[in-house]
Every structure is written in C-alpha cells, then in structure tokens.
PDB file of C-alpha atoms in Angstrom:
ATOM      1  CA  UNK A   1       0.754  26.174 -42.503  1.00  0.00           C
ATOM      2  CA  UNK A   2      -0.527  22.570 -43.560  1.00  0.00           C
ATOM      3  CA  UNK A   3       1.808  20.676 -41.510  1.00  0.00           C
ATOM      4  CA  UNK A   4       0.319  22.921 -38.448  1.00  0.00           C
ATOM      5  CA  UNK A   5      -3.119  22.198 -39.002  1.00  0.00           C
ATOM      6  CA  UNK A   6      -2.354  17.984 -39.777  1.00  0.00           C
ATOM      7  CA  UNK A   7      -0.421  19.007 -35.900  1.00  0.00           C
ATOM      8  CA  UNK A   8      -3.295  20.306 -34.814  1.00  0.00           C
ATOM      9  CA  UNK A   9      -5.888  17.204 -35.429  1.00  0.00           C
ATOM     10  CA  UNK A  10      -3.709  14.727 -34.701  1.00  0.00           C
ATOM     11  CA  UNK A  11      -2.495  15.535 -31.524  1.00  0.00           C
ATOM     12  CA  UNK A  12      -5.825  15.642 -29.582  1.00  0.00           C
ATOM     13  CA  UNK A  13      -6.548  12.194 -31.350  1.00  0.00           C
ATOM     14  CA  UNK A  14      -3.197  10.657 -30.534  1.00  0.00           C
ATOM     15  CA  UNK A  15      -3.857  11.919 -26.157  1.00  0.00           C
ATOM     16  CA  UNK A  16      -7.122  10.353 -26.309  1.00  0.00           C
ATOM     17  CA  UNK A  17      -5.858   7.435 -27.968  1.00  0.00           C
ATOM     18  CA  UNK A  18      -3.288   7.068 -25.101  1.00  0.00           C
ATOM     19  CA  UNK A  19      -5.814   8.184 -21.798  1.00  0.00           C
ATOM     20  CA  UNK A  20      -8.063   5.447 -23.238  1.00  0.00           C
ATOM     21  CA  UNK A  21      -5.428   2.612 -23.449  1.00  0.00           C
ATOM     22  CA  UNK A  22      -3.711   3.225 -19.807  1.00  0.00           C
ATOM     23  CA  UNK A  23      -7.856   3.764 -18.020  1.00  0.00           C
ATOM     24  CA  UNK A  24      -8.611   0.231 -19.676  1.00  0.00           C
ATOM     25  CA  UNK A  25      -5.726  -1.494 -18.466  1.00  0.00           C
ATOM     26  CA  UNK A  26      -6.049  -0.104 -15.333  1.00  0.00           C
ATOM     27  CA  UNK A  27      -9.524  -1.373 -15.023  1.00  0.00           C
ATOM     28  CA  UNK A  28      -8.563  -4.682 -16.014  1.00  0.00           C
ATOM     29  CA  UNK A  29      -6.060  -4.711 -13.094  1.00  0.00           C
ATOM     30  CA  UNK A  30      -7.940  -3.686 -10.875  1.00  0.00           C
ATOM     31  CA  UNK A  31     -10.821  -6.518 -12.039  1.00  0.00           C
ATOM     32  CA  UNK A  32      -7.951  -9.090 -11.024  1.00  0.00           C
ATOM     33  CA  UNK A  33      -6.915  -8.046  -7.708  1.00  0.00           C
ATOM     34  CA  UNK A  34     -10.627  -7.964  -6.787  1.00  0.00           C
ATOM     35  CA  UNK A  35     -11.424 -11.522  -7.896  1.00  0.00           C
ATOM     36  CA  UNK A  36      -8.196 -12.656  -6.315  1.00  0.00           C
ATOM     37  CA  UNK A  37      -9.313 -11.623  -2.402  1.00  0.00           C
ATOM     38  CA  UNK A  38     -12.254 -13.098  -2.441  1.00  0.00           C
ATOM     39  CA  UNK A  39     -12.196 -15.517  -0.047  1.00  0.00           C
ATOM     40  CA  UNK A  40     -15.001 -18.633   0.478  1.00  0.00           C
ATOM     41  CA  UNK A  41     -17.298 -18.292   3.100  1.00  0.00           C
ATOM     42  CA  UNK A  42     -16.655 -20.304   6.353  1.00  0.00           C
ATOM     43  CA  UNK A  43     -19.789 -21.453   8.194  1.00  0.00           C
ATOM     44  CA  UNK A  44     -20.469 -23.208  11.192  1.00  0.00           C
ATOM     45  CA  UNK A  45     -22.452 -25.482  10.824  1.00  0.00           C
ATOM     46  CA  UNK A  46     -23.053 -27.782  13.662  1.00  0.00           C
ATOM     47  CA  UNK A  47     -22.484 -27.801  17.197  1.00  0.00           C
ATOM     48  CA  UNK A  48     -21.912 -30.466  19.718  1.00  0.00           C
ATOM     49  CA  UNK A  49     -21.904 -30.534  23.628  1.00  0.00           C
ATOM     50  CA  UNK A  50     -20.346 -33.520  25.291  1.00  0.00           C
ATOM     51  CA  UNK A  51     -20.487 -33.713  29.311  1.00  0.00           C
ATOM     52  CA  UNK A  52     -17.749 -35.457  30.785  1.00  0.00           C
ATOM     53  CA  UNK A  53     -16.909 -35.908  34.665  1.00  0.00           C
ATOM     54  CA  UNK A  54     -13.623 -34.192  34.427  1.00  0.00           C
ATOM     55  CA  UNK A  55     -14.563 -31.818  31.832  1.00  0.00           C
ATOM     56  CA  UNK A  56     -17.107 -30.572  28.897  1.00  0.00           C
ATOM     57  CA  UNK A  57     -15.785 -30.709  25.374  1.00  0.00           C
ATOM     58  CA  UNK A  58     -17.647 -28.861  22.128  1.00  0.00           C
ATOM     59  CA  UNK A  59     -17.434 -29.881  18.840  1.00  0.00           C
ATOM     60  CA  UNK A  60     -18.151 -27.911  15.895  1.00  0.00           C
ATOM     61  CA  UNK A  61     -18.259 -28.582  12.397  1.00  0.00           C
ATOM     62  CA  UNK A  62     -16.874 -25.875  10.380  1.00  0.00           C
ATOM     63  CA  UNK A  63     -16.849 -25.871   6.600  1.00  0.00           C
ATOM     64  CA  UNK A  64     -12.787 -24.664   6.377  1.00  0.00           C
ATOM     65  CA  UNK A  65     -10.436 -23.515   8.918  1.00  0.00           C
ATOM     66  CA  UNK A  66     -10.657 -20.475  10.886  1.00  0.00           C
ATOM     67  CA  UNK A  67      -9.176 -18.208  13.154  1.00  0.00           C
ATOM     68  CA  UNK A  68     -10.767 -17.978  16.531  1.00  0.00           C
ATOM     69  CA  UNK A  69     -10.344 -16.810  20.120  1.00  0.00           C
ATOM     70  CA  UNK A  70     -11.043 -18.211  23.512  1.00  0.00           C
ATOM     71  CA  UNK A  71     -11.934 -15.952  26.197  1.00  0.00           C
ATOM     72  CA  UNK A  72     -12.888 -17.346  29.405  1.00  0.00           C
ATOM     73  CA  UNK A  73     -14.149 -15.677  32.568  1.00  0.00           C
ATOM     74  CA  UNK A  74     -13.577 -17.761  35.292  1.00  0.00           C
ATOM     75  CA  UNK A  75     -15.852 -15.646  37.659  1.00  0.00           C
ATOM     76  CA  UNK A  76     -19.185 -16.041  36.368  1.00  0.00           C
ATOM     77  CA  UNK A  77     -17.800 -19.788  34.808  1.00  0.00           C
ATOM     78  CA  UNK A  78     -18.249 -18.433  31.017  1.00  0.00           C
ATOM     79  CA  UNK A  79     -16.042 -19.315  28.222  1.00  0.00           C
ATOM     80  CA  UNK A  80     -16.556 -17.151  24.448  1.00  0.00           C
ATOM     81  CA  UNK A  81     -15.483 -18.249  21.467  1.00  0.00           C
ATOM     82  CA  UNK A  82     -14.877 -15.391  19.252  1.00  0.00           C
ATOM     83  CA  UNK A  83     -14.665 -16.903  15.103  1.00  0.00           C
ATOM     84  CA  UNK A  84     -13.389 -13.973  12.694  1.00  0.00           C
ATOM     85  CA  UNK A  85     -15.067 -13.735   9.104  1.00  0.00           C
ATOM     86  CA  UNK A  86     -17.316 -16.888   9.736  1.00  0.00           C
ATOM     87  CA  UNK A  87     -20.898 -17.148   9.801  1.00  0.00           C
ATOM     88  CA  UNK A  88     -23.908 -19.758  10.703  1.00  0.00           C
ATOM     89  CA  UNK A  89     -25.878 -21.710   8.813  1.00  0.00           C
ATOM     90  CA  UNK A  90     -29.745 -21.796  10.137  1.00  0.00           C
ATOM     91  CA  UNK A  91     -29.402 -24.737  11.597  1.00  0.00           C
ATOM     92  CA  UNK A  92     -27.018 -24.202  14.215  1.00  0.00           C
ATOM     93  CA  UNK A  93     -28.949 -22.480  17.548  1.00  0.00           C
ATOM     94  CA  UNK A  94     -27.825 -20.895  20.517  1.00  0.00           C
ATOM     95  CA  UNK A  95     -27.602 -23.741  23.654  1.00  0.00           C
ATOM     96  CA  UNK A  96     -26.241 -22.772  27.279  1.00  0.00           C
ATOM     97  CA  UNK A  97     -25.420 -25.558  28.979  1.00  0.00           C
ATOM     98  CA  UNK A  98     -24.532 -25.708  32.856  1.00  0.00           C
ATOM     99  CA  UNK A  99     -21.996 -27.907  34.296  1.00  0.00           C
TER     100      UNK A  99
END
C-alpha cells in the first residue's frame, strides 16, 4: 500500500516535470526561427530624373537590393514601378515629369 501512494505523488510530479521541459524548448525554438526572418528594411531613398533626347532615365538610391516590377502603359505614356517590401524615407516626394 506504501509503494502505491509513493506511485501516486510521484507520477503527477514526474508529467509536469516533462510538459514543462518540452513547452520551454519549444518556446525557445520558436524564439529562433522568429529572429532568423527578420529581414532589414529597404528604403528608397532618393530619386533622380534625367531627360535625354532619345530617352528619360531614373535613378534611385536604394539602401539594399530589391525586387521590383515594371509595368508600362503605352496608351496614356505611363510607366509604374512596383518595389515589394520597401518603403520611403521622408525625403523622397512624388514628381511627374512629362517628356
């Protein structure tokens, strides 16, 4: 009848022991993945407009490399550039410029 009782205690103690141990390295896992995807911010932070006779060429200065589209609509002479996960600083204003 001892040994039941000794059973008895230990058991719950030994589960609780175990449930704590696998949350907390769980946690800590899941602490490192999150740090790891961070990613630095990409900014734009100037842009430049230079007229040409044969054609107009922008220049921007971009604090990394990014991934951008161009999408140009030839009908209403309109060109987009489309920058994923980048931002701009204050600085930089919006300018249309006709050719």
């Amino acid at each position: 009848m001892i040994f039941l009782k000794k059973n008895r205690l230990i058991a719950p103690l030994f589960l609780l022991i175990v449930i704590l141990a696998i949350g907390a390295g769980k946690i800590v896992y899941a602490q490192e993945q999150g740090a790891a995807k961070i990613a630095p911010v990409k900014q734009i932070k100037k842009i430049k407009i230079g007229p040409h006779p044969q054609y107009t060429r922008l220049i921007l200065d971009i604090t990394g490399p990014v991934e951008y589209q161009v999408k140009a609509n030839f009908v209403e002479k309109k060109i987009f550039l489309v920058f994923d996960d980048t931002s701009v600083t204050p600085k930089v204003r919006s300018r249309k410029y006709r050719d």
